[in-house]
Short mmCIF file of C-alpha atoms in Angstrom, two decimals:
data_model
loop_
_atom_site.label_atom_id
_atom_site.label_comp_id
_atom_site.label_asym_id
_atom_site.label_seq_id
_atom_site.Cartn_x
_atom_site.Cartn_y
_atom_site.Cartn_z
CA UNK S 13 18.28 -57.85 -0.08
CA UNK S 14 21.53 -59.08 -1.18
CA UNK S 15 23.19 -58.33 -4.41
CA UNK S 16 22.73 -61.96 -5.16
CA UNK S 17 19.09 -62.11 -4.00
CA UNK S 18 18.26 -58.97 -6.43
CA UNK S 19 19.32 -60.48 -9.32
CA UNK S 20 17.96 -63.50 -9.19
CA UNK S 21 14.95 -62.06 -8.68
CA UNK S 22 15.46 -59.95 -11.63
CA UNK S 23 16.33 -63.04 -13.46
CA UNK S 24 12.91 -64.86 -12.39
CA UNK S 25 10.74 -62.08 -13.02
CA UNK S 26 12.16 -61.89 -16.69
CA UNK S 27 13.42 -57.95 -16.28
CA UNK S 28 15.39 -57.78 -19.77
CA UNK S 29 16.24 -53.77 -19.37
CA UNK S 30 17.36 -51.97 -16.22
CA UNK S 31 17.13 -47.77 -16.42
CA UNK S 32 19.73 -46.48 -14.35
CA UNK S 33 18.75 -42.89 -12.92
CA UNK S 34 20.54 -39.89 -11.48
CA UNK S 35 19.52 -36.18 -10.96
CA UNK S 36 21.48 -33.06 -12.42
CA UNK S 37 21.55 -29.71 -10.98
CA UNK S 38 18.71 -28.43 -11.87
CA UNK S 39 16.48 -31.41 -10.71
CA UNK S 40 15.85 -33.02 -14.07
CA UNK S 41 16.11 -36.52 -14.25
CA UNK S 42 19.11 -38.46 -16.66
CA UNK S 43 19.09 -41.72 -17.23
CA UNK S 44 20.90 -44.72 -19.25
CA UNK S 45 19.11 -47.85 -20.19
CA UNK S 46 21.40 -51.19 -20.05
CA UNK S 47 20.39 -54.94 -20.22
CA UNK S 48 19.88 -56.74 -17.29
CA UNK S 49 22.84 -59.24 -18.00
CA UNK S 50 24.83 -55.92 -17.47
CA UNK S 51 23.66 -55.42 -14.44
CA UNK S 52 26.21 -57.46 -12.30
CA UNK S 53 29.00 -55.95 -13.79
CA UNK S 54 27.19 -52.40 -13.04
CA UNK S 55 26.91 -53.11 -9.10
CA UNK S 56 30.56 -53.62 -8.67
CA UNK S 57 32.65 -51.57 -10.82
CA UNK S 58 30.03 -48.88 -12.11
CA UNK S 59 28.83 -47.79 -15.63
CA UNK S 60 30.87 -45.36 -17.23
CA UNK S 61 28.87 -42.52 -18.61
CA UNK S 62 29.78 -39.15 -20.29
CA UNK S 63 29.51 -36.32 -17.24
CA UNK S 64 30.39 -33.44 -19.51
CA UNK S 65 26.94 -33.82 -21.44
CA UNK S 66 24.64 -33.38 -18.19
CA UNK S 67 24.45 -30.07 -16.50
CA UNK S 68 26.00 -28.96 -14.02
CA UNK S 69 28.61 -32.11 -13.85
CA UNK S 70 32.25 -31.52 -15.42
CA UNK S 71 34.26 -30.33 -18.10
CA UNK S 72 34.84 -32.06 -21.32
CA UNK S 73 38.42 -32.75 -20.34
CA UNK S 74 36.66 -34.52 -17.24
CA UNK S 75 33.86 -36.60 -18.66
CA UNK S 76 34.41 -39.79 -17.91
CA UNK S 77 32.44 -40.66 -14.97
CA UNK S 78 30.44 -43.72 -12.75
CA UNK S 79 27.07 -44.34 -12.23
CA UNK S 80 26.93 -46.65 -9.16
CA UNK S 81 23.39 -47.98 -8.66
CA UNK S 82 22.17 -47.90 -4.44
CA UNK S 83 20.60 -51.48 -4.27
CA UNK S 84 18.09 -50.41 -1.94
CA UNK S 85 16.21 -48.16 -4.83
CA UNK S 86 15.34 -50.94 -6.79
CA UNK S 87 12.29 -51.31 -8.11
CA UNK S 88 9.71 -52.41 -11.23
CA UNK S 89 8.31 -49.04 -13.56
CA UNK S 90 4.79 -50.24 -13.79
CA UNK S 91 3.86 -49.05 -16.96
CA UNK S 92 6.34 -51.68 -18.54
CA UNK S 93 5.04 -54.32 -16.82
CA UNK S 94 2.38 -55.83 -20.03
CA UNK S 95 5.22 -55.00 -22.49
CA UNK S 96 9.53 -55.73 -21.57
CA UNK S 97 9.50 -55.05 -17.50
CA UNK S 98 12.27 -52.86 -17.33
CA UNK S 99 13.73 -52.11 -13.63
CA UNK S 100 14.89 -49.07 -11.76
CA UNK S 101 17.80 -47.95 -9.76
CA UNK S 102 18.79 -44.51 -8.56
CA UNK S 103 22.55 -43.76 -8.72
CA UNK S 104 25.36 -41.69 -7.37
CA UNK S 105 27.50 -40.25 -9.68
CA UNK S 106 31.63 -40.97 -9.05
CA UNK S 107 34.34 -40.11 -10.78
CA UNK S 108 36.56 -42.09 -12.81
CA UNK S 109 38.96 -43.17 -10.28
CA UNK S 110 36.12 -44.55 -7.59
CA UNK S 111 35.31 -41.50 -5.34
CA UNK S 112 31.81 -39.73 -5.08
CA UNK S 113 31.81 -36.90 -7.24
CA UNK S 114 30.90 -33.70 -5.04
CA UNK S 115 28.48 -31.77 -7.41
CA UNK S 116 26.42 -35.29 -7.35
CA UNK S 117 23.13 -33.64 -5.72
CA UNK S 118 21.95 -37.10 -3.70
CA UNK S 119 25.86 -36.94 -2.25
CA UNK S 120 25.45 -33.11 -1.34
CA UNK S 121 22.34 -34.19 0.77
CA UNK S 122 24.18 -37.54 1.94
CA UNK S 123 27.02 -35.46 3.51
CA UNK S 124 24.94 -33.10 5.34
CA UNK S 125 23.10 -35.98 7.15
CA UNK S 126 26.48 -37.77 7.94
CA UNK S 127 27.06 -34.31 9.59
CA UNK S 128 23.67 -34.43 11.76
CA UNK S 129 24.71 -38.19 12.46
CA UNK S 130 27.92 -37.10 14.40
CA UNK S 131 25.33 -35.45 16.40
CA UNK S 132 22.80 -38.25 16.93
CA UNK S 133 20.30 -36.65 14.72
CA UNK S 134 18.35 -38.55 11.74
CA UNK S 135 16.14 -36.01 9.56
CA UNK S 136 12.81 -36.69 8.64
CA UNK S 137 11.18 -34.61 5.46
CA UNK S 138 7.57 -35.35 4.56
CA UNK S 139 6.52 -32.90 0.99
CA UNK S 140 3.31 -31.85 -0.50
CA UNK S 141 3.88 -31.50 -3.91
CA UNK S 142 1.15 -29.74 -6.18
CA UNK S 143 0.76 -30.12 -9.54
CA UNK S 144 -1.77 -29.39 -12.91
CA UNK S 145 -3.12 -31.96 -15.05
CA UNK S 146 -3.79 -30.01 -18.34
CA UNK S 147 -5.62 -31.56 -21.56
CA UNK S 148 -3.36 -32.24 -24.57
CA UNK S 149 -3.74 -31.77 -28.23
CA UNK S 150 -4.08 -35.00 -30.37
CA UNK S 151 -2.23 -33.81 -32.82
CA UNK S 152 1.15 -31.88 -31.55
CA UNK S 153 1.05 -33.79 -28.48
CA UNK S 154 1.43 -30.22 -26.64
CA UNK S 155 -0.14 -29.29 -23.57
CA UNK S 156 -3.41 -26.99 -24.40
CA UNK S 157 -3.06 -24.09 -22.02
CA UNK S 158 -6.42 -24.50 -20.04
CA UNK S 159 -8.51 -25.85 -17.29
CA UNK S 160 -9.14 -29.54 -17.54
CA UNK S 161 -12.02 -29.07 -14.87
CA UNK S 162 -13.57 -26.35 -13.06
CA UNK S 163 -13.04 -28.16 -9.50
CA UNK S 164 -11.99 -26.09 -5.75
CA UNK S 165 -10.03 -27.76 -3.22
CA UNK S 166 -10.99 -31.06 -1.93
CA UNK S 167 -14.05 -30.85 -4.17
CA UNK S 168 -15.71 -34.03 -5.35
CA UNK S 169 -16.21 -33.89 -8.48
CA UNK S 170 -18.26 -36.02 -10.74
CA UNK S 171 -15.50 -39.23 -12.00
CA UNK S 172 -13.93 -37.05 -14.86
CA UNK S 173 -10.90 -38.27 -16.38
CA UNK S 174 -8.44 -35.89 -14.36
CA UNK S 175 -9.56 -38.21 -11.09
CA UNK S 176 -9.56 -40.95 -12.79
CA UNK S 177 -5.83 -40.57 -13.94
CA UNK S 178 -5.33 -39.35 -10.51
CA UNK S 179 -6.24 -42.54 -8.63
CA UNK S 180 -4.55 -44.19 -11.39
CA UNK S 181 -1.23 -42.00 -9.80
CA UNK S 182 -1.69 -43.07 -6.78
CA UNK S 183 -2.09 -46.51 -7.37
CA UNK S 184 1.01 -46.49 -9.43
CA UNK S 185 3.01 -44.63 -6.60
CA UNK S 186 1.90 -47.67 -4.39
CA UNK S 187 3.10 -50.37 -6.61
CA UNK S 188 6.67 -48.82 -6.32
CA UNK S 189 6.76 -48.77 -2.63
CA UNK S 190 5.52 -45.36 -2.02
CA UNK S 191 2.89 -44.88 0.91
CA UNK S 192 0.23 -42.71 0.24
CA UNK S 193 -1.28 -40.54 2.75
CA UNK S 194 -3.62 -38.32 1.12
CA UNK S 195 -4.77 -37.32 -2.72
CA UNK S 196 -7.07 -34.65 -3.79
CA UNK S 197 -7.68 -31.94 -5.77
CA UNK S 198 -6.40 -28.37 -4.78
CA UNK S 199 -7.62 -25.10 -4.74
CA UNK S 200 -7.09 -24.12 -8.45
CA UNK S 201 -9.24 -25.67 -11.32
CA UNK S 202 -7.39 -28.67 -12.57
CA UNK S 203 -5.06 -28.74 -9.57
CA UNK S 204 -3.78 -31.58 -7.48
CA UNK S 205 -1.98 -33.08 -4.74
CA UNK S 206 -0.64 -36.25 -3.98
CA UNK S 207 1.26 -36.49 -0.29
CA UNK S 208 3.04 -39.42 0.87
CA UNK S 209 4.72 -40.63 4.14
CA UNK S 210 7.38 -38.98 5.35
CA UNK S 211 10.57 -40.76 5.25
CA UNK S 212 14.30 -40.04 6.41
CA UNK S 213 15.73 -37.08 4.07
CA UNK S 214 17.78 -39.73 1.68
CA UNK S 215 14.74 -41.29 0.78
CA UNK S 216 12.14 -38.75 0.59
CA UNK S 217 14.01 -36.39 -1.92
CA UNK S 218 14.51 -39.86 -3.71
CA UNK S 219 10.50 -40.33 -3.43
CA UNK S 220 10.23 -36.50 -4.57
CA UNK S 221 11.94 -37.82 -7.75
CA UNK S 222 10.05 -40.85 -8.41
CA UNK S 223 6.80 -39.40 -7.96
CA UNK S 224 7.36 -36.64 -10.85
CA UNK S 225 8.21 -39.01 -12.91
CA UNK S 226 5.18 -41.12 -11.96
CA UNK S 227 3.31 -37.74 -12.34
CA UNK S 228 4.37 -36.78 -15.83
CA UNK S 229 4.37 -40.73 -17.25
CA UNK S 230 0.67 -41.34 -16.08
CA UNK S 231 -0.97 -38.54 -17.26
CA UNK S 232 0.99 -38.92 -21.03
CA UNK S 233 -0.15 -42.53 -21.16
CA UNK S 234 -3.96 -41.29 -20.26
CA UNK S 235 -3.65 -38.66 -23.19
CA UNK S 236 -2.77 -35.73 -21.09
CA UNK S 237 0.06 -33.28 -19.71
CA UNK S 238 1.01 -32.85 -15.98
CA UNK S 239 2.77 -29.84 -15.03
CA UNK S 240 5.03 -28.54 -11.31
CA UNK S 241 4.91 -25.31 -13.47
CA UNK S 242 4.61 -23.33 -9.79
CA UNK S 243 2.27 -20.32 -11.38
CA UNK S 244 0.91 -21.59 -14.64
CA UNK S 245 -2.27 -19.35 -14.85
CA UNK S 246 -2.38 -15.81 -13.78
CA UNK S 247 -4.95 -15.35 -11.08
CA UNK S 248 -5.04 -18.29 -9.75
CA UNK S 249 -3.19 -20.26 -6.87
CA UNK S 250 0.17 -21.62 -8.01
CA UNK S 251 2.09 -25.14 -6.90
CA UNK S 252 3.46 -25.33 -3.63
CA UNK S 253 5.52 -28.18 -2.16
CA UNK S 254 5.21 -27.80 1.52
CA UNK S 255 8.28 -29.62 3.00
CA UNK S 256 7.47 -30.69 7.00
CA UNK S 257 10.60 -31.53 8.35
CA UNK S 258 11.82 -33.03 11.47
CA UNK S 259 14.57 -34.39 13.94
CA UNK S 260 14.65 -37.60 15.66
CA UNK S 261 17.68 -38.71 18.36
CA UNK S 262 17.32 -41.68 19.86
CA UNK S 263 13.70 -42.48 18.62
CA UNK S 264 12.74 -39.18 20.31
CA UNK S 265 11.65 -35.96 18.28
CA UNK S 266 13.66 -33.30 19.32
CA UNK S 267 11.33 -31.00 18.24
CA UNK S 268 8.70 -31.83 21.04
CA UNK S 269 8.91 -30.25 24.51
CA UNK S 270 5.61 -31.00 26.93
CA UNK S 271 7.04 -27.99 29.09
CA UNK S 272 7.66 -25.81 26.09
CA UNK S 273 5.45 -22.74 25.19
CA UNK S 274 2.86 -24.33 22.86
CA UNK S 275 4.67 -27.54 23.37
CA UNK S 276 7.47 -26.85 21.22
CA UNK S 277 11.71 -27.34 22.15
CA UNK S 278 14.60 -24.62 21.75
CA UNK S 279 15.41 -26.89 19.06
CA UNK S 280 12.63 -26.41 17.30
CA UNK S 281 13.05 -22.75 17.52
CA UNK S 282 17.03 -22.83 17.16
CA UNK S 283 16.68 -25.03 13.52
CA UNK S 284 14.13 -21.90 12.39
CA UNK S 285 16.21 -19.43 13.83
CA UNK S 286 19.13 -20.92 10.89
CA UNK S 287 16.70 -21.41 8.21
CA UNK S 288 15.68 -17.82 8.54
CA UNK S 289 18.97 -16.47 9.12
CA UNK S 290 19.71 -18.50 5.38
CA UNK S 291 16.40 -17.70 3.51
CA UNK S 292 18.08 -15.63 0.85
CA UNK S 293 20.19 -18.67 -0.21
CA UNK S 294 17.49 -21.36 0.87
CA UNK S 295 15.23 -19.43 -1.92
CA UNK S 296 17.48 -19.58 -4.77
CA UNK S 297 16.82 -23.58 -4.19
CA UNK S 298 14.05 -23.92 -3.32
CA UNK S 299 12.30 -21.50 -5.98
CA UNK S 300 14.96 -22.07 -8.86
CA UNK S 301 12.64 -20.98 -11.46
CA UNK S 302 11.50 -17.70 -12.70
CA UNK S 303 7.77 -18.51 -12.82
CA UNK S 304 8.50 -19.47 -9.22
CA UNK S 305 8.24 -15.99 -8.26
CA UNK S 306 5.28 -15.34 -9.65
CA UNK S 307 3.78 -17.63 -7.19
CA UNK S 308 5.47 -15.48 -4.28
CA UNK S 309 3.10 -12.79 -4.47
CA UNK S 310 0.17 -12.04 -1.54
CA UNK S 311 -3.14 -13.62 -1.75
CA UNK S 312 -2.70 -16.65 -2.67
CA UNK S 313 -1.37 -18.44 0.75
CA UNK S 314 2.26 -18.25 -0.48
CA UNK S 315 4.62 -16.88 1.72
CA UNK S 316 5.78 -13.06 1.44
CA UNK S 317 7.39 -12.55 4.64
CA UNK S 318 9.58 -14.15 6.67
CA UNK S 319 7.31 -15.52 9.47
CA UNK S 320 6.82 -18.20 11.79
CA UNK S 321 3.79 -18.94 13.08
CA UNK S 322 1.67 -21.99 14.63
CA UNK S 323 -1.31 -21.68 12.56
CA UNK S 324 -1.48 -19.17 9.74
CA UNK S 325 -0.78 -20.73 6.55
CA UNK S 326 0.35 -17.81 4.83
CA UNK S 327 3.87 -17.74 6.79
CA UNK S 328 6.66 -18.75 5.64
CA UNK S 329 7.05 -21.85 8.64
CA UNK S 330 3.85 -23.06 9.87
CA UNK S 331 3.87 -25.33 12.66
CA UNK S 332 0.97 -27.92 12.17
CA UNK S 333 -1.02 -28.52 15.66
CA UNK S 334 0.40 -32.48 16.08
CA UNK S 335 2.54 -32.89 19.21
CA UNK S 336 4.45 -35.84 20.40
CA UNK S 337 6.20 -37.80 17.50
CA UNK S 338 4.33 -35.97 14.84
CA UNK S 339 5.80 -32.07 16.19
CA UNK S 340 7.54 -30.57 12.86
CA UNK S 341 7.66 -27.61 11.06
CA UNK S 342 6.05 -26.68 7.29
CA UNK S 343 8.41 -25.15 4.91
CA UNK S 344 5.75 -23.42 2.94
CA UNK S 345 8.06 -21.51 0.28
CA UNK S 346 9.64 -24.80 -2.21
CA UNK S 347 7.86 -25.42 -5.33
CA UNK S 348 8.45 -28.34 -7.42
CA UNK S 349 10.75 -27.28 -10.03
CA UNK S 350 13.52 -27.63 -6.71
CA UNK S 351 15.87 -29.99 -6.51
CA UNK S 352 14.49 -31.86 -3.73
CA UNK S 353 18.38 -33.33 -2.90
CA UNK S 354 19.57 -29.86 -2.91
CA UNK S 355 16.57 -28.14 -1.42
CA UNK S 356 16.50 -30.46 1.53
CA UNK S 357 20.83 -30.41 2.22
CA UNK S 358 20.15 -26.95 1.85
CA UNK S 359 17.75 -26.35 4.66
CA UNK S 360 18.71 -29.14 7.13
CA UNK S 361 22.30 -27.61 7.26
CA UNK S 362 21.11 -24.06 7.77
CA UNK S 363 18.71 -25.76 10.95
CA UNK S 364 21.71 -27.74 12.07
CA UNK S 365 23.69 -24.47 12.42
CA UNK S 366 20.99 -22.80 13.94
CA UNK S 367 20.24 -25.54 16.67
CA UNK S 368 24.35 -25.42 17.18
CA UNK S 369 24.23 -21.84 17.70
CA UNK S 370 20.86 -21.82 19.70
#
């Protein structure tokens, strides 16, 4: 919609408080709450903000910097909704005089698809983040360091609160113009996952966000503590976040040969060929953490060795059996403590060189 169009909508629907929202380097979400009358002012000059007090951002003798909201992220928190509705934009981060400011994560992945443009190509990510819903003590409010249930993967259990608050996820994730696939609970006791539809890579790392804060602001509001802790419990299957990822030009997937050996393009092969030959640095994003290496260990379907394979789901890129439009390949190493803009720029470059370089 227009910029007129949104706020009179945010007008009618009596939104007094708009949360503007941007991601630092490590992946943790910032934001800064302003009224909605602000708002207007916000979409076409920016709000200034202090860059010098978020990591990774700029020196004190640097901080004054612009949050400019993307229109086309707007959208109603829920959980407001019976109290103030407050609204929600993401934002990319410029600098005082008007440009984008290059250690802005969502503008790191933006350039790297205006590079795959020049080519004709659009990428597609689709995740599968995993996550623990842990019980929490009523009186510090902490996180009590056990099993909430005693459940397997895809198990179904008797209605217990953790599915309850689940469902209650999902249905939140809906409301905000997510598209749910799939929930259900994983392998480990009190484990879960939540997938949604893939998307072009703009928008799914801007999902990726969303959802952990859906994640984290459900399960405190049903008295309980979510955690993308990769290997919380020793012995027992950590949190994954299988990224499929894909390449469409023209409305065709380039990753989908009919003639190809198991039905798969050079392409395909080419954009694994770069990934591989960038692991080492692809790692340090995708497994920032490090607890995330305790989930790297054998045994527990986690990827040890660099591997590509079209069915075992211990290697490090599966490719899942559909052909046609739905050919891609599963990036089974990223956890969830990655910076999804960052992960994704990350990994799409390194294919894009490989598919230049065959």
């Amino acid at each position: 919609m227009t910029k007129e169009e949104l706020l009179e909508q945010i007008e009618s629907q009596g939104i007094k408080y708009i949360r503007l929202q941007i991601t630092d380097i490590n992946g943790a979400l910032k934001n800064v709450e302003i009224p909605s009358t602000e708002l207007e002012s916000s979409l076409t000059n920016g709000t200034m903000f202090d860059g010098s007090s978020i990591e990774g951002l700029v020196r004190i003798n640097e901080s004054d910097m612009l949050l400019k909201p993307d229109i086309n992220t707007f959208t109603v928190l829920p959980w407001t909704v019976e109290r103030e509705k407050v609204g929600r934009f993401i934002c990319d981060i410029h600098t005082s005089d008007g440009k984008h400011f290059p250690g802005d994560p969502r503008y790191v992945l933006k350039k790297v698809m205006n590079e795959m443009k020049e080519y004709g190509y659009t990428p597609y990510a689709g995740p599968e983040p995993e996550f623990f819903i842990l019980p929490r003590d009523e009186k510090t409010r902490q996180p009590i360091l056990s099993p909430l249930d005693k459940g397997g993967y895809f198990d179904l259990l008797p209605i217990d609160l953790g599915e309850r608050v689940r469902k209650n996820m999902v249905e939140t994730l809906q409301s905000m113009g997510i598209r749910v696939e799939a929930a259900h609970h994983e392998v480990a006791n009190s484990q879960h996952e939540i997938d949604f539809r893939y998307d072009n890579a703009l928008r799914t790392a801007d999902n990726i966000q969303t959802f952990k804060l859906v994640v984290r602001t459900i399960a405190l509001l049903n008295g309980l503590w979510a955690t993308f802790m990769p290997k919380p419990f020793f012995g027992m299957n950590g949190s994954g976040m299988h990224t499929h990822l894909s390449i469409f030009k023209d409305g065709k997937n380039i990753f989908y040969d009919p003639n190809g050996t198991y039905q798969l393009s050079n392409e395909l092969r080419w954009f694994i060929g770069g990934v591989f030959k960038h692991i080492d640095t692809i790692t340090v994003l995708a497994n920032p953490t490090i607890n995330s290496y305790k989930r790297l260990v054998p045994g527990y379907e986690a990827p040890v060795n660099i591997a590509w394979s079209v069915s075992n789901r211990s290697a490090l890129v599966r490719i899942p059996m559909s052909r046609g439009e739905g050919t891609r390949l599963e990036l089974r190493s990223p956890d969830p403590t990655a910076n999804p803009y960052l992960l994704l720029a990350s990994v799409f470059s390194a294919g894009l060189e490989g598919i230049k370089n065959k």
